[in-house]
C-alpha positions in Angstrom: 228.2 126.6 82.0 230.5 124.5 80.0 229.0 122.5 77.2 229.5 118.8 76.8 230.5 118.3 73.2 231.3 114.5 73.2 227.6 113.5 72.6 228.0 110.4 70.6 230.7 108.9 72.8 228.8 109.6 76.0 225.6 108.1 74.5 227.3 104.9 73.5 229.0 104.7 76.9 225.6 104.9 78.7 224.2 102.2 76.3 226.9 99.8 77.2 227.3 100.3 81.0 224.7 98.9 83.3 221.1 99.8 83.9 219.0 101.6 86.5 215.6 100.2 87.4 213.2 102.9 88.6 209.5 102.2 89.1 207.2 104.9 87.7 204.5 106.2 90.0 201.8 108.8 90.0 202.7 112.0 91.9 199.2 112.9 93.3 196.2 110.6 92.5 196.5 107.8 90.0 194.1 107.0 87.1 191.2 104.6 87.9 191.5 102.5 84.7 188.5 101.0 83.0 188.9 98.6 80.1 186.8 98.5 77.0 187.3 96.4 73.9 188.6 99.5 72.2 191.0 100.6 74.8 191.5 102.0 78.3 189.9 105.1 79.9 190.2 106.7 83.3 187.0 107.1 85.4 186.2 110.2 87.3 183.2 110.5 89.6 182.0 112.6 92.5 184.3 110.7 94.9 187.5 110.3 92.9 189.4 111.8 90.0 193.1 111.5 89.1 195.4 114.5 89.3 199.1 115.2 88.9 201.3 117.8 90.6 204.0 119.3 88.4 207.1 117.2 89.2 209.6 119.5 87.6 212.8 119.3 89.7 214.6 122.3 91.1 218.1 120.8 91.3 220.5 120.8 88.4 221.2 117.5 86.6 218.0 115.9 88.0 215.1 115.0 85.8 211.5 113.9 86.0 209.9 111.9 83.2 206.1 111.8 82.9 204.8 108.9 80.8 201.6 107.7 79.2 201.0 104.7 77.0 198.6 102.6 75.1 199.0 99.8 77.7 197.8 102.0 80.5 200.4 104.4 81.9 198.7 107.7 82.7 201.1 110.5 83.8 203.4 107.9 85.5 206.5 109.7 86.9 210.1 108.5 86.9 212.9 110.5 88.6 216.6 110.3 88.0 219.9 112.1 87.2 221.9 112.9 84.2 225.4 111.5 83.6 225.1 108.3 85.8 226.1 106.1 82.9 222.9 104.0 83.5 219.8 103.2 81.5 216.4 104.2 83.0 213.7 101.6 82.3 210.2 103.1 82.0 208.1 100.0 82.6 204.7 99.8 80.9 201.5 99.2 82.8 201.3 95.6 81.6 205.0 94.7 81.7 206.6 92.4 84.1 210.0 93.4 85.5 212.0 90.4 84.1 210.3 90.4 80.8 210.9 94.1 80.3 214.6 93.8 81.0 215.1 90.8 78.8 213.2 92.2 75.8 215.6 94.0 73.5 214.8 97.4 72.3 213.7 97.5 68.6 215.5 100.7 67.8 217.1 103.8 69.2 217.0 107.5 69.0 219.3 110.2 70.2 217.9 113.7 70.9 220.4 116.5 70.8 219.0 119.4 72.9 220.6 122.8 72.5 218.9 125.7 74.4 221.1 128.3 72.6 219.3 127.5 69.3 215.9 129.2 69.8 212.8 129.9 67.8 209.5 131.8 68.6 207.7 131.9 71.9 204.5 129.9 72.4 201.3 131.6 73.6 200.0 128.6 75.6 197.1 126.3 74.8 193.4 126.9 74.8 190.3 124.7 75.1 186.6 125.6 74.6 183.4 125.0 76.5 180.3 125.3 74.3 176.7 125.9 75.4 176.0 122.2 74.7 178.7 121.2 77.2 177.3 123.4 79.8 173.9 121.8 79.3 175.5 118.4 79.8 177.2 119.5 83.0 173.9 120.8 84.5 172.8 117.2 84.9 175.9 116.1 86.9 176.6 116.4 90.6 178.3 119.7 91.6 181.3 117.8 93.0 181.8 116.0 89.6 181.4 119.3 87.7 184.3 120.6 89.9 186.5 117.6 89.0 185.8 118.2 85.3 186.7 121.9 85.6 189.8 121.2 87.7 191.0 118.4 85.3 191.2 120.9 82.4 191.7 124.4 83.7 193.9 124.2 86.8 197.5 123.3 87.7 196.3 120.0 89.2 194.8 119.2 85.9 196.3 119.7 82.4 196.4 123.5 82.6 194.4 124.4 79.5 193.6 128.1 79.1 189.8 128.7 78.7 188.5 130.5 75.7 185.3 130.5 73.7 184.8 130.6 69.9 188.2 129.5 68.8 189.3 129.3 65.2 190.5 126.1 63.6 193.1 124.0 65.4 194.7 120.6 65.7 191.9 119.0 67.7 189.2 120.2 65.3 191.0 118.5 62.4 191.1 115.0 64.1 187.9 115.1 66.1 185.3 116.9 64.0 182.4 114.6 63.2 184.2 111.7 64.9 182.3 109.2 66.9 183.5 108.5 70.4 185.8 105.4 70.6 186.4 104.6 74.2 190.1 104.2 75.0 191.4 104.9 71.5 195.1 105.3 71.9 195.4 105.7 68.1 193.4 108.9 68.1 195.4 110.3 70.9 198.6 109.4 69.2 197.5 110.9 65.9 196.7 114.1 67.8 200.1 114.2 69.5 202.0 113.5 66.2 200.1 116.3 64.4 200.7 118.7 67.2 204.4 118.0 67.4 204.7 118.5 63.6 202.7 121.8 63.7 204.5 123.2 66.7 207.8 122.7 64.9 206.5 125.0 62.2 204.4 127.4 64.3 204.9 127.4 68.1 201.5 129.2 68.5 199.6 126.3 67.1 196.1 126.1 68.7 194.5 123.2 70.3 190.8 123.7 69.5 188.3 121.0 70.5 185.4 120.6 72.8 186.7 119.5 76.2 183.7 117.3 77.0 181.0 115.6 75.0 178.6 112.7 75.5 179.1 109.4 73.8 176.5 110.1 71.1 177.8 113.5 69.9 181.4 113.0 69.0 184.8 112.5 70.4 186.6 114.7 72.9 189.3 114.4 75.6 186.6 113.6 78.1 183.3 111.7 77.5 180.3 112.1 79.8 178.1 109.2 80.8 174.7 110.7 80.1 172.9 107.4 81.1 173.7 107.6 84.9 175.2 111.1 85.1 177.6 109.8 87.7 180.8 109.3 85.7 183.0 110.9 83.1 185.8 109.1 81.2 189.2 110.6 80.4 190.3 109.4 77.0 193.9 108.7 76.0 193.5 112.0 74.1 193.2 113.8 77.4 196.6 112.6 78.5 198.4 113.0 75.2 197.1 116.6 75.1 198.2 117.1 78.7 201.8 116.2 77.9 201.8 119.6 76.1 199.3 121.8 77.9 200.4 121.0 81.4 204.1 121.4 81.0 204.7 123.9 78.2 203.8 127.3 79.6 202.8 130.3 77.6 206.0 132.3 76.8 208.1 129.1 76.4 210.6 129.2 73.6 211.1 126.2 71.2 214.7 125.1 71.3 216.7 122.6 69.2 215.9 118.9 69.7 217.7 117.2 66.8 216.6 113.6 66.2 217.2 111.4 63.2 214.7 108.6 64.0 211.5 109.2 61.9 209.3 107.1 64.1 210.3 108.8 67.3 209.1 112.4 67.4 210.7 114.9 69.7 210.4 118.6 70.5 212.0 120.7 73.2 211.0 124.0 74.9 212.7 126.4 77.3 210.2 127.7 79.8 210.1 131.2 81.2 211.6 129.9 84.5 214.6 128.4 82.4 213.5 124.8 82.9 213.5 122.5 79.9 210.7 120.4 78.5 211.3 117.6 76.1 208.3 115.8 74.6 209.0 112.4 73.1 206.5 110.3 71.2 207.2 106.6 70.3 204.9 105.6 67.6 206.6 102.2 67.2 204.9 98.9 68.3 208.2 98.0 70.2 210.4 99.5 72.9 213.0 102.0 71.9 216.3 103.2 73.6 216.1 107.0 73.7 219.1 109.2 74.7 218.9 112.9 75.5 222.1 114.8 75.1 221.7 118.3 76.6 224.5 120.8 75.9 224.3 122.1 79.5 223.4 118.9 81.5 225.0 116.0 79.7 223.4 112.7 78.8 220.6 110.4 80.0 219.3 107.2 78.4 215.8 105.7 78.7 214.2 102.5 77.4 210.7 103.6 76.7 207.7 101.3 76.0 205.9 100.9 72.7 203.1 103.3 71.7 203.9 105.9 74.4 204.5 109.6 75.0 206.9 111.1 77.5 207.6 114.6 78.8 211.1 114.9 80.4 211.5 117.9 82.7 214.7 119.4 84.1 216.4 122.7 84.8 
């Protein structure tokens, strides 16, 4: 396929011509948000838990962008096409349409994706269940235990590979001896930033952390309510982790994703099925215009909200 070499010109053209409003939505079952003074969590119980089908498109020049944010997006999905000379607005959970469009972006980033520049293959991501977690689970209804398992270790969930007795990893560094902070976006963001940096150096970087703990024994992607044994809470960390584990399959190859904005992190992978995954983390406290220029597919431009992470999927 011919490569599109006029990346800068195309990016500027998209920036100047029009906009495209697309409302994000959950593909399968949306998060049931619960607000704490320290942030937002998603509640799972015996009757309900949020899930997401993999929205990777099969058609060329079509993309799906999966988004999570501090304000409350949790795997919200936006669909669109490359090369429409439009800007896709990813609206935050607490944003009004008019206010979102009027507010100027505080910066911009252009990500140059080149699947011909390749590094090592990944081996996938693993998570651990300890004896203490199994003891916690014994006190919960069987249907909720099933939701917990499915949320981590199936395709409907975030697709973590199960393994015991892991060595050190990214999660251990940030969560060891940490008290649970309900809804802490900062902790999830720190985890994602560290993982992006480490994956750039070593695509076989491990995610090693307990999948589930109670609120008295440390932080984890999911916190169990051991007072009523009827609810568990998915932390922002669960979703920032899922932006990697759900969409970057074992055997994926890291490919070039050049980006000169130091406050917008980006990494790209080519999966075994030849689809592309681009993970983008906006650590700024303001919206940012982000353009993806792919040597095979052309260009697409987004306006992404502050404090947010996005996984862009296309073939």
